[in-house]
CSV table of C-alpha atoms in Angstrom, one decimal:
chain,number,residue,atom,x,y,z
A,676,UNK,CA,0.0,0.0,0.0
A,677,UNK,CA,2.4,2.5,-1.4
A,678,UNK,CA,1.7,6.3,-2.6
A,679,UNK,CA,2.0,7.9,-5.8
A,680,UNK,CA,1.1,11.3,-6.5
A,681,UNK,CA,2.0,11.7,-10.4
A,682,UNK,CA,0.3,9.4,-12.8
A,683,UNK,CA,-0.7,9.5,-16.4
A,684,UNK,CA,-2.0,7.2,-19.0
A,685,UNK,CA,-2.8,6.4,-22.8
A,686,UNK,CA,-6.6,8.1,-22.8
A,687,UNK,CA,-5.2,11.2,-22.1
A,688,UNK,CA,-1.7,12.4,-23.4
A,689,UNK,CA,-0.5,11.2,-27.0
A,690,UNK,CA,3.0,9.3,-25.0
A,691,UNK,CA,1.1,7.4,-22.6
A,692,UNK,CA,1.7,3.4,-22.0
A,693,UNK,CA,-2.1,2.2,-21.5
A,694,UNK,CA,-5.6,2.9,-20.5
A,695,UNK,CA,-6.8,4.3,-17.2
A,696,UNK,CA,-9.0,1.6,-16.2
A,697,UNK,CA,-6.1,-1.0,-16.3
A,698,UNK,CA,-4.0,1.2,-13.5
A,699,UNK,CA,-7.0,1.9,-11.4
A,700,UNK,CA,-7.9,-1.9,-11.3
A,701,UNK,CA,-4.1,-2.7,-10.6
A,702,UNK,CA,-3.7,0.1,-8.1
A,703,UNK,CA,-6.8,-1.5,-6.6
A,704,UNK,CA,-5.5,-4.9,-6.4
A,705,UNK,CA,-2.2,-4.1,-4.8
A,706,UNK,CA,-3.9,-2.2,-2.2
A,707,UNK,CA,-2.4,1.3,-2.8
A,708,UNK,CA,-2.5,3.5,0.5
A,709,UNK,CA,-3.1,6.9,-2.0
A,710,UNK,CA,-3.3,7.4,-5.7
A,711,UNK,CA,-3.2,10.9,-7.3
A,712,UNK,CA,-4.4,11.5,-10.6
A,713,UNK,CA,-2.2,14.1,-12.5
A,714,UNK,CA,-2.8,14.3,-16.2
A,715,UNK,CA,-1.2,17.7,-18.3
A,716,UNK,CA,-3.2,20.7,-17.5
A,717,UNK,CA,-3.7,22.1,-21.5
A,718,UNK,CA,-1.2,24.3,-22.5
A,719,UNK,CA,-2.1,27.3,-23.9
A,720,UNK,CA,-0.2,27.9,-27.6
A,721,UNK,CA,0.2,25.1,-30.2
A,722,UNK,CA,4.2,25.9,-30.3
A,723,UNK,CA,3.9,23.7,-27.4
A,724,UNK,CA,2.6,20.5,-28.9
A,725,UNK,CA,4.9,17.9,-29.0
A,726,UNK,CA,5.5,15.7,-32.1
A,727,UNK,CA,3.2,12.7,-31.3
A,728,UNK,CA,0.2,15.1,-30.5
A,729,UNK,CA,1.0,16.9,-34.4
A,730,UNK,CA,1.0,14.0,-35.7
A,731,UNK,CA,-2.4,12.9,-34.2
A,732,UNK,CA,-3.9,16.2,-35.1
A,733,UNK,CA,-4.1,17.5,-31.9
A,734,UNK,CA,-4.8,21.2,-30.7
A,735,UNK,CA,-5.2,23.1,-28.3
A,736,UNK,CA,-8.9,23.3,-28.3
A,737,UNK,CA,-8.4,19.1,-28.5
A,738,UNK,CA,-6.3,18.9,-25.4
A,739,UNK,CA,-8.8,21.2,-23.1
A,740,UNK,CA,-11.6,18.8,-24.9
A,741,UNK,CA,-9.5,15.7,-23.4
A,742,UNK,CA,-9.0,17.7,-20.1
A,743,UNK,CA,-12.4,17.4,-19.3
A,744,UNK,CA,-13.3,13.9,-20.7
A,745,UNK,CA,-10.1,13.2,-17.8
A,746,UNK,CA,-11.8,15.0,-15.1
A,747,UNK,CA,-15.2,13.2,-15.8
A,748,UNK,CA,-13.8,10.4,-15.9
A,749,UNK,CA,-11.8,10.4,-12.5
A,750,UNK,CA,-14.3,12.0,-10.3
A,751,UNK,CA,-16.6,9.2,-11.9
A,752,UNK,CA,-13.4,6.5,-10.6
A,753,UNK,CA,-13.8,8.1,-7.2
A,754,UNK,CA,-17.2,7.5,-6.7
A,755,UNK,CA,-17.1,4.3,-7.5
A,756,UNK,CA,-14.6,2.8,-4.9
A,757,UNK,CA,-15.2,6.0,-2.4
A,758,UNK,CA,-15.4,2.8,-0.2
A,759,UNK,CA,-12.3,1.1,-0.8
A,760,UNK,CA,-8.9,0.9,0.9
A,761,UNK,CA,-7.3,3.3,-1.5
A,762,UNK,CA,-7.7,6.6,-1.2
A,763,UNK,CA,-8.0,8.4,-4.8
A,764,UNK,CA,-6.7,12.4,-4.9
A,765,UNK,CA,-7.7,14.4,-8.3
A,766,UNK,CA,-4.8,16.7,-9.7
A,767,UNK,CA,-3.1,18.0,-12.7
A,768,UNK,CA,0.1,18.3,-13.6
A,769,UNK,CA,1.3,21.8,-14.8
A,770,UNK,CA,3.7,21.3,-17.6
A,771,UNK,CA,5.0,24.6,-17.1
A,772,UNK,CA,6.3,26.3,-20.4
A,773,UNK,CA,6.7,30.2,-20.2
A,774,UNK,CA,5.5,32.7,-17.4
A,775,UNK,CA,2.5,33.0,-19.7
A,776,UNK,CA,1.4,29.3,-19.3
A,777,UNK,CA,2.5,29.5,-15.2
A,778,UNK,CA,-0.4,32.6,-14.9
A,779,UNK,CA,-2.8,31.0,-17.4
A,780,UNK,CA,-2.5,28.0,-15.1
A,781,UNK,CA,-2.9,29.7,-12.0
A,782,UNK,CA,-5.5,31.5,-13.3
A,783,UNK,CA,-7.7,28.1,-14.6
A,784,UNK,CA,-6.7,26.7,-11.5
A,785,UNK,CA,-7.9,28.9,-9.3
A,786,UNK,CA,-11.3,29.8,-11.4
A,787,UNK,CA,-12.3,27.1,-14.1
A,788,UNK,CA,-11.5,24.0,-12.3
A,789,UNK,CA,-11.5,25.4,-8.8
A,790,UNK,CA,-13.3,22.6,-6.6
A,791,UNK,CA,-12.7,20.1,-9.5
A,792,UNK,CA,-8.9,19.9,-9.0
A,793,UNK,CA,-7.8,19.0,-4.9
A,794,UNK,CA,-3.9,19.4,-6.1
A,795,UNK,CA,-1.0,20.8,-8.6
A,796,UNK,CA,2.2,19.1,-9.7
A,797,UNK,CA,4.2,22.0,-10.7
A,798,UNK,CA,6.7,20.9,-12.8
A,799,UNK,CA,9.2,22.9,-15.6
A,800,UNK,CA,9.6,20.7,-18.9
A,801,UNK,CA,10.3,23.6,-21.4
A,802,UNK,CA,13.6,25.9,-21.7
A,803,UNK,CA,13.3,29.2,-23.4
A,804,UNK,CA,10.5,27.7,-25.0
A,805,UNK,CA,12.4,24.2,-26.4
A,806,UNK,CA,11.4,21.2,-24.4
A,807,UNK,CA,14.0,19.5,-22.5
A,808,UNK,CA,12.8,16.1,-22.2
A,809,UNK,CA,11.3,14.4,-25.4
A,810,UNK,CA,15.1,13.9,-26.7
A,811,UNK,CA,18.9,14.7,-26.5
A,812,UNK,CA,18.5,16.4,-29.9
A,813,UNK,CA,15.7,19.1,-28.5
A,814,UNK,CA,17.6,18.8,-25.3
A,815,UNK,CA,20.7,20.4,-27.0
A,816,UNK,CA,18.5,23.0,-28.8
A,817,UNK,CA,17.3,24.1,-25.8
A,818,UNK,CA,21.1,24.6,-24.4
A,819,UNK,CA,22.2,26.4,-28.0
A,820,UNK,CA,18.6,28.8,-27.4
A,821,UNK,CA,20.1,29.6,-24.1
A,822,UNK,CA,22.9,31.9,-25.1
A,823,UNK,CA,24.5,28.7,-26.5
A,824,UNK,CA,25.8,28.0,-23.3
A,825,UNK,CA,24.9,25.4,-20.8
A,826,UNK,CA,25.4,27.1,-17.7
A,827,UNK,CA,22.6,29.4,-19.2
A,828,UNK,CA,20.6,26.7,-19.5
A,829,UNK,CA,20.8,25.3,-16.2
A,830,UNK,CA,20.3,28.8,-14.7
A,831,UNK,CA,16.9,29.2,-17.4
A,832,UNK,CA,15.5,25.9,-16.0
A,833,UNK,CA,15.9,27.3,-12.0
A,834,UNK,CA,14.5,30.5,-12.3
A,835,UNK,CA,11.7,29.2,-14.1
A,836,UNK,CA,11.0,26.6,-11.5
A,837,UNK,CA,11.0,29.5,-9.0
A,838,UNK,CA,8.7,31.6,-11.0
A,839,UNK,CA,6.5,28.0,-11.4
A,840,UNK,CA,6.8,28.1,-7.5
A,841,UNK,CA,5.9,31.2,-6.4
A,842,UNK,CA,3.0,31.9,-8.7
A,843,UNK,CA,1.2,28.3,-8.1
A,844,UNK,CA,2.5,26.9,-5.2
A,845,UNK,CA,2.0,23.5,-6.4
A,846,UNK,CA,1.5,20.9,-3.1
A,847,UNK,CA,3.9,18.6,-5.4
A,848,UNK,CA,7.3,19.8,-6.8
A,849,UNK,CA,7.8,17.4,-9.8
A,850,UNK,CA,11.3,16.1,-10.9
A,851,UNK,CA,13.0,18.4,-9.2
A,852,UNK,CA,16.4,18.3,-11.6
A,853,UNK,CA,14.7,17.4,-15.1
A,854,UNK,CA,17.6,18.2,-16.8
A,855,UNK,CA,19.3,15.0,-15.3
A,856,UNK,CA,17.6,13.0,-17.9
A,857,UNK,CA,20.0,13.7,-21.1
A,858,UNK,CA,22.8,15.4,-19.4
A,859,UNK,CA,23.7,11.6,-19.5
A,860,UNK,CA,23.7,11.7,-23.3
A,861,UNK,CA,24.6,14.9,-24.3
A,862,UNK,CA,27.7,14.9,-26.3
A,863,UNK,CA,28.7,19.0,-26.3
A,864,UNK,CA,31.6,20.2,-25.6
A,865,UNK,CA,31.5,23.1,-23.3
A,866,UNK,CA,34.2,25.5,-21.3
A,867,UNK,CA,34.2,24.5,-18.0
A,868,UNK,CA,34.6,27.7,-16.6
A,869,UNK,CA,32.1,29.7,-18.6
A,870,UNK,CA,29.7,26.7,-20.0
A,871,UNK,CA,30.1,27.9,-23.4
A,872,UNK,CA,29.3,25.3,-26.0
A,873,UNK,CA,32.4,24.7,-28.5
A,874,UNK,CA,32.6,24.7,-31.7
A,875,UNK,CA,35.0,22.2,-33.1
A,876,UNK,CA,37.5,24.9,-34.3
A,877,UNK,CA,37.9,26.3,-30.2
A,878,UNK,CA,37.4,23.2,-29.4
A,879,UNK,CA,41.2,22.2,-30.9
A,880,UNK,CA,42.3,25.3,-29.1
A,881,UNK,CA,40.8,24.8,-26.0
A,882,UNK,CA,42.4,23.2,-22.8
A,883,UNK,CA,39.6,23.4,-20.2
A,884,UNK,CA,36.5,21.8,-21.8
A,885,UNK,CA,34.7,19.1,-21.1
A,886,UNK,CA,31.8,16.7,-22.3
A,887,UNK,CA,28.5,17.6,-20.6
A,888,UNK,CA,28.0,13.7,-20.1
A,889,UNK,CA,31.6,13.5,-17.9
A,890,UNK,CA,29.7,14.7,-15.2
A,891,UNK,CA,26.0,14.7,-13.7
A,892,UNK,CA,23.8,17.5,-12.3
A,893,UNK,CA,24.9,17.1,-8.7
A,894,UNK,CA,28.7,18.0,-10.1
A,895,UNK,CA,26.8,20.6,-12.1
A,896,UNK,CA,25.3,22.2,-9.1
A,897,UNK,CA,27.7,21.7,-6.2
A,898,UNK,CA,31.1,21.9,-7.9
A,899,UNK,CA,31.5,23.2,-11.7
A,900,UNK,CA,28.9,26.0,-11.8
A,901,UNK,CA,28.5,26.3,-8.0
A,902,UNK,CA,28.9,30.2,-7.6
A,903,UNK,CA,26.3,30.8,-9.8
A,904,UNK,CA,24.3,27.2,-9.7
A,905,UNK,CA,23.9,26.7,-5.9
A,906,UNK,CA,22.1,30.0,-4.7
A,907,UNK,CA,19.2,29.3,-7.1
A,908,UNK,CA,19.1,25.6,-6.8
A,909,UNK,CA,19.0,26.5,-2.8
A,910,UNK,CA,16.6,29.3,-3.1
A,911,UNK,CA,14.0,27.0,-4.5
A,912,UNK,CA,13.8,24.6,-1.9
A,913,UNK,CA,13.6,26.8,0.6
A,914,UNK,CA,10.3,28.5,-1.1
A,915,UNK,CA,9.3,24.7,-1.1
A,916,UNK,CA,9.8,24.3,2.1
A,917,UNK,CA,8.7,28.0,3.7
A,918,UNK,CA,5.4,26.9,1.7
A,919,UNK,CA,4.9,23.7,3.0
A,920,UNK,CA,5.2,22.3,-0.3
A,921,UNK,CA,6.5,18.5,-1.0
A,922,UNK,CA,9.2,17.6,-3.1
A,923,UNK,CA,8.2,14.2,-5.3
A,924,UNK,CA,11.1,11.6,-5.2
A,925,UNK,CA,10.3,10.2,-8.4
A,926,UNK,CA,10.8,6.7,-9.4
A,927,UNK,CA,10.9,7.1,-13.0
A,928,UNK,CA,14.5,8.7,-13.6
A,929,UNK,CA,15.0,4.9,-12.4
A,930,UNK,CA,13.0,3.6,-15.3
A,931,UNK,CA,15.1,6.2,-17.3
A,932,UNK,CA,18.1,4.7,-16.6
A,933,UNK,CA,19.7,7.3,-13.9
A,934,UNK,CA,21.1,6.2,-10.8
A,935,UNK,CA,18.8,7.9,-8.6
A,936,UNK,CA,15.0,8.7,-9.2
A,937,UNK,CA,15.0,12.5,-9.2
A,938,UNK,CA,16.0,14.6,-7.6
A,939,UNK,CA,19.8,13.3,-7.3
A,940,UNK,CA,20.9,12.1,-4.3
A,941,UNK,CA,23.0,15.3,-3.6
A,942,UNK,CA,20.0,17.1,-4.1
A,943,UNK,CA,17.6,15.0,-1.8
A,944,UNK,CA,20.3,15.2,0.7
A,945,UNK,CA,20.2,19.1,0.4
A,946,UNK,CA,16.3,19.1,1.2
A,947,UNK,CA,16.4,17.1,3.8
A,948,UNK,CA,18.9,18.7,5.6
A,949,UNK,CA,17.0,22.3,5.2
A,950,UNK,CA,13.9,20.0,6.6
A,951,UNK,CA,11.9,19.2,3.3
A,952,UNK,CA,9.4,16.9,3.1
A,953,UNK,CA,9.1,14.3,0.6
A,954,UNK,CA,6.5,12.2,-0.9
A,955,UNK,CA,6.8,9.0,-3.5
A,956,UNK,CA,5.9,8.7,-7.4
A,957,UNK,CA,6.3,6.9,-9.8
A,958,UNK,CA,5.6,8.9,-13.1
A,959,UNK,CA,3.6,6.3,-14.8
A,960,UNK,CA,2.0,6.4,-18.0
A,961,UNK,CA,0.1,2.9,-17.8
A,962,UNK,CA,-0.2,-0.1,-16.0
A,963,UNK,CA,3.7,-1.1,-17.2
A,964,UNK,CA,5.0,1.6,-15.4
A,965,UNK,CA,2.5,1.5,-12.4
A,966,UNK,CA,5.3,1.2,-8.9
A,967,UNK,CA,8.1,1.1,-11.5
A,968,UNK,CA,11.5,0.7,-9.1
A,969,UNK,CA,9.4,1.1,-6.1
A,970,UNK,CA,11.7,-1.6,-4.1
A,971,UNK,CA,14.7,-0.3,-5.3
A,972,UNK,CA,14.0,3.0,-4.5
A,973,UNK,CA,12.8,2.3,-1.0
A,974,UNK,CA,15.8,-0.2,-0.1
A,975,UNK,CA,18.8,2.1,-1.9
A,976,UNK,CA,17.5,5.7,-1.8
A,977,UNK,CA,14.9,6.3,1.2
A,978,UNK,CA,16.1,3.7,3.8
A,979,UNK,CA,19.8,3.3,2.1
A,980,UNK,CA,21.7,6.6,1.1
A,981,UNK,CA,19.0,9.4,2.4
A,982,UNK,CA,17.6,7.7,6.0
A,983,UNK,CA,14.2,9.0,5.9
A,984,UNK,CA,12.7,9.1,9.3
A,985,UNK,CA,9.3,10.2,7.7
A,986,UNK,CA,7.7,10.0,4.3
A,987,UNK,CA,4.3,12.4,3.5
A,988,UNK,CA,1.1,12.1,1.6
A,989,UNK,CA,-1.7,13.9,0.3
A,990,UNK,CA,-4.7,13.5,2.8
A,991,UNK,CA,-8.6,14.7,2.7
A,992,UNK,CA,-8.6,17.3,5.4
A,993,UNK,CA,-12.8,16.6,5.2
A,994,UNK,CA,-14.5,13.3,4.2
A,995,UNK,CA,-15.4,13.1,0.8
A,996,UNK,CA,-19.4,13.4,-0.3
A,997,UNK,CA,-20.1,12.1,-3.6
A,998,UNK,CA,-23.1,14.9,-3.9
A,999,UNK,CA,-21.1,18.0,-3.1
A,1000,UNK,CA,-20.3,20.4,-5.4
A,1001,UNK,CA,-16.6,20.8,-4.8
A,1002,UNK,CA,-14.0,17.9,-3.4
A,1003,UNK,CA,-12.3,17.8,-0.5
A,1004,UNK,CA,-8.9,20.1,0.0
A,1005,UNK,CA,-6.0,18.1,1.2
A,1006,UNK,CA,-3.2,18.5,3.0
A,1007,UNK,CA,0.3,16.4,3.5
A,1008,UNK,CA,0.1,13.7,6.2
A,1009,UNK,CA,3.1,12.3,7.5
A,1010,UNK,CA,3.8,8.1,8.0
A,1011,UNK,CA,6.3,7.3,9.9
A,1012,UNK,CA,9.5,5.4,7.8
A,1013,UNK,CA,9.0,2.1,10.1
A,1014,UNK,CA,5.1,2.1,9.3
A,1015,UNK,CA,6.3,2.9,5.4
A,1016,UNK,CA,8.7,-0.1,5.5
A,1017,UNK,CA,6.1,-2.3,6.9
A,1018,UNK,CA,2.9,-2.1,4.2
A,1019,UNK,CA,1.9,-5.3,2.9
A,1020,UNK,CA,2.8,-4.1,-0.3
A,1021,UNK,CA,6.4,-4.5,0.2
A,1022,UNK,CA,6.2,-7.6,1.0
A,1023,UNK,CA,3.8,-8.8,-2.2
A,1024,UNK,CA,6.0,-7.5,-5.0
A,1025,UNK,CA,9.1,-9.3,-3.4
């Protein structure tokens, strides 16, 4: 009887892995303590469609059209098994592009869906409008946009995350260090000092460069660019925790083939030490995905390298009533790590 509070599927964004109805009968099944829906709030201009949703002749009018065929359909899900053990929470995630799309989601969250949504996952997946996570070829576009130089990058992606958190506020911050995902397969060459991208011809000259995937974002943060990396990078989780916001440790920069789920362990450590609170995710996009690394993460990363003593969920601060109006607000709840160890689900997926 795990958490997870960041979930998608197949019958709502064009990169999903399979249906709804399989994860809710699966999450049912293992007995999941909480489940949070999250699916993309709409964003607001088509230059933010990705490939696959072109290619399926989506729009924006489409993805607001799908937005509410998701909303129906969850608060639908949550009547049904009101009565079960698994306690269902209805959120979005915000996909945060621009400072235009954080106040257009700000403003439908707090109007349009206000009383239909109970959470946010803020979350930044866009640099200087390029996103940073479909591939390492966009992901290098993004880094060229930014002045051409990495470090600009890196210092894009922060100070959008603060605007992200102090205009929504979101109750989840999701993947903390996104950028983590291709620095791992990025092949530019950059100064080291300044995080100027070289061009082969100053590359031959050049005796302090280095390959952006020599090194990962903890080096990025705490060593290499740490004058100017560090102060934003701390900045941010002290909103998140002046705000009483969670940070997400999420499970599926395991599936992605990174050492840690996100953020890095240097990162979590950080948090943790300023007194964050974390909650669990795992990111998935259908049932194969559904408590992807979930063991792994608990053994090596919460009881291993960062020694959680507590763990925190999203919790109805009223019951819920299937004939009001407007759900319930929640709030994070914390479990202690002994009573987190010991959930029967552990011991079924062994």
């Amino acid at each position: 009887m795990p958490f997870s509070h960041h979930s998608h599927s197949k019958d709502y964004i064009a990169h999903g892995s399979g249906p709804l109805d399989e994860v809710v009968e699966a999450v049912l099944k293992q007995e999941f303590h909480t489940f949070c829906f999250s699916e993309h709030m709409p964003r607001l201009s088509s230059k933010y469609l990705y490939p696959e949703e072109i290619a399926d002749k989506s729009d924006t009018n489409f993805l607001k059209q799908q937005f509410d065929n998701y909303l129906h359909k969850v608060l639908t899900i949550k009547k049904t098994y009101k009565d079960s053990s698994t306690n269902f929470i209805i959120g979005t995630e915000c996909e945060c592009a621009d400072s235009e799309h954080i106040s257009y989601a700000k403003s439908m969250f707090d109007n349009y869906y206000k009383g239909k949504l109970q959470y946010l996952v803020g979350s930044i997946h866009h640099v200087n409008s390029v996103p940073i996570d479909y591939d390492v070829e966009t992901f290098e576009k993004a880094i060229v946009r930014a002045d051409n130089s990495f470090l600009e990058f890196l210092k894009g992606y922060f100070n959008l995350q603060y605007t992200m958190l102090t205009e929504l506020k979101p109750s989840v911050v999701g993947h903390f260090d996104l950028p983590s995902l291709f620095i791992k397969d990025s092949k530019l060459r950059i100064d080291k000092d300044t995080g100027k991208v070289l061009d082969e011809m100053n590359f031959e000259k050049k005796d302090s460069f280095i390959t952006i995937n020599e090194f990962d974002i903890d080096d990025y943060i705490f060593t290499i660019f740490k004058d100017s990396l560090y102060p934003l990078v701390e900045r941010n989780l002290k909103f998140i925790i002046d705000n009483n916001l969670a940070l997400e440790i999420n499970t599926s920069g395991l599936r992605k083939k990174l050492k840690y789920p996100y953020p890095s362990i240097k990162l979590a450590l950080l948090f943790k030490q300023l007194g964050g609170k974390f909650v669990l995710s795992d990111d998935s996009h259908g049932l194969n995905q559904l408590g992807t690394n979930y063991l792994k993460c608990k053994e090596e990363y919460i009881k291993g390298a960062l020694k959680l003593d507590t763990i925190y969920y999203l919790k109805e601060q009223t019951p819920y009533n299937p004939e009001s109006l407007s759900l319930p607000e929640v709030k994070l709840e914390p479990m202690d790590i002994k009573e987190f160890n010991e959930l029967p689900y552990w011991s079924n997926i062994k």
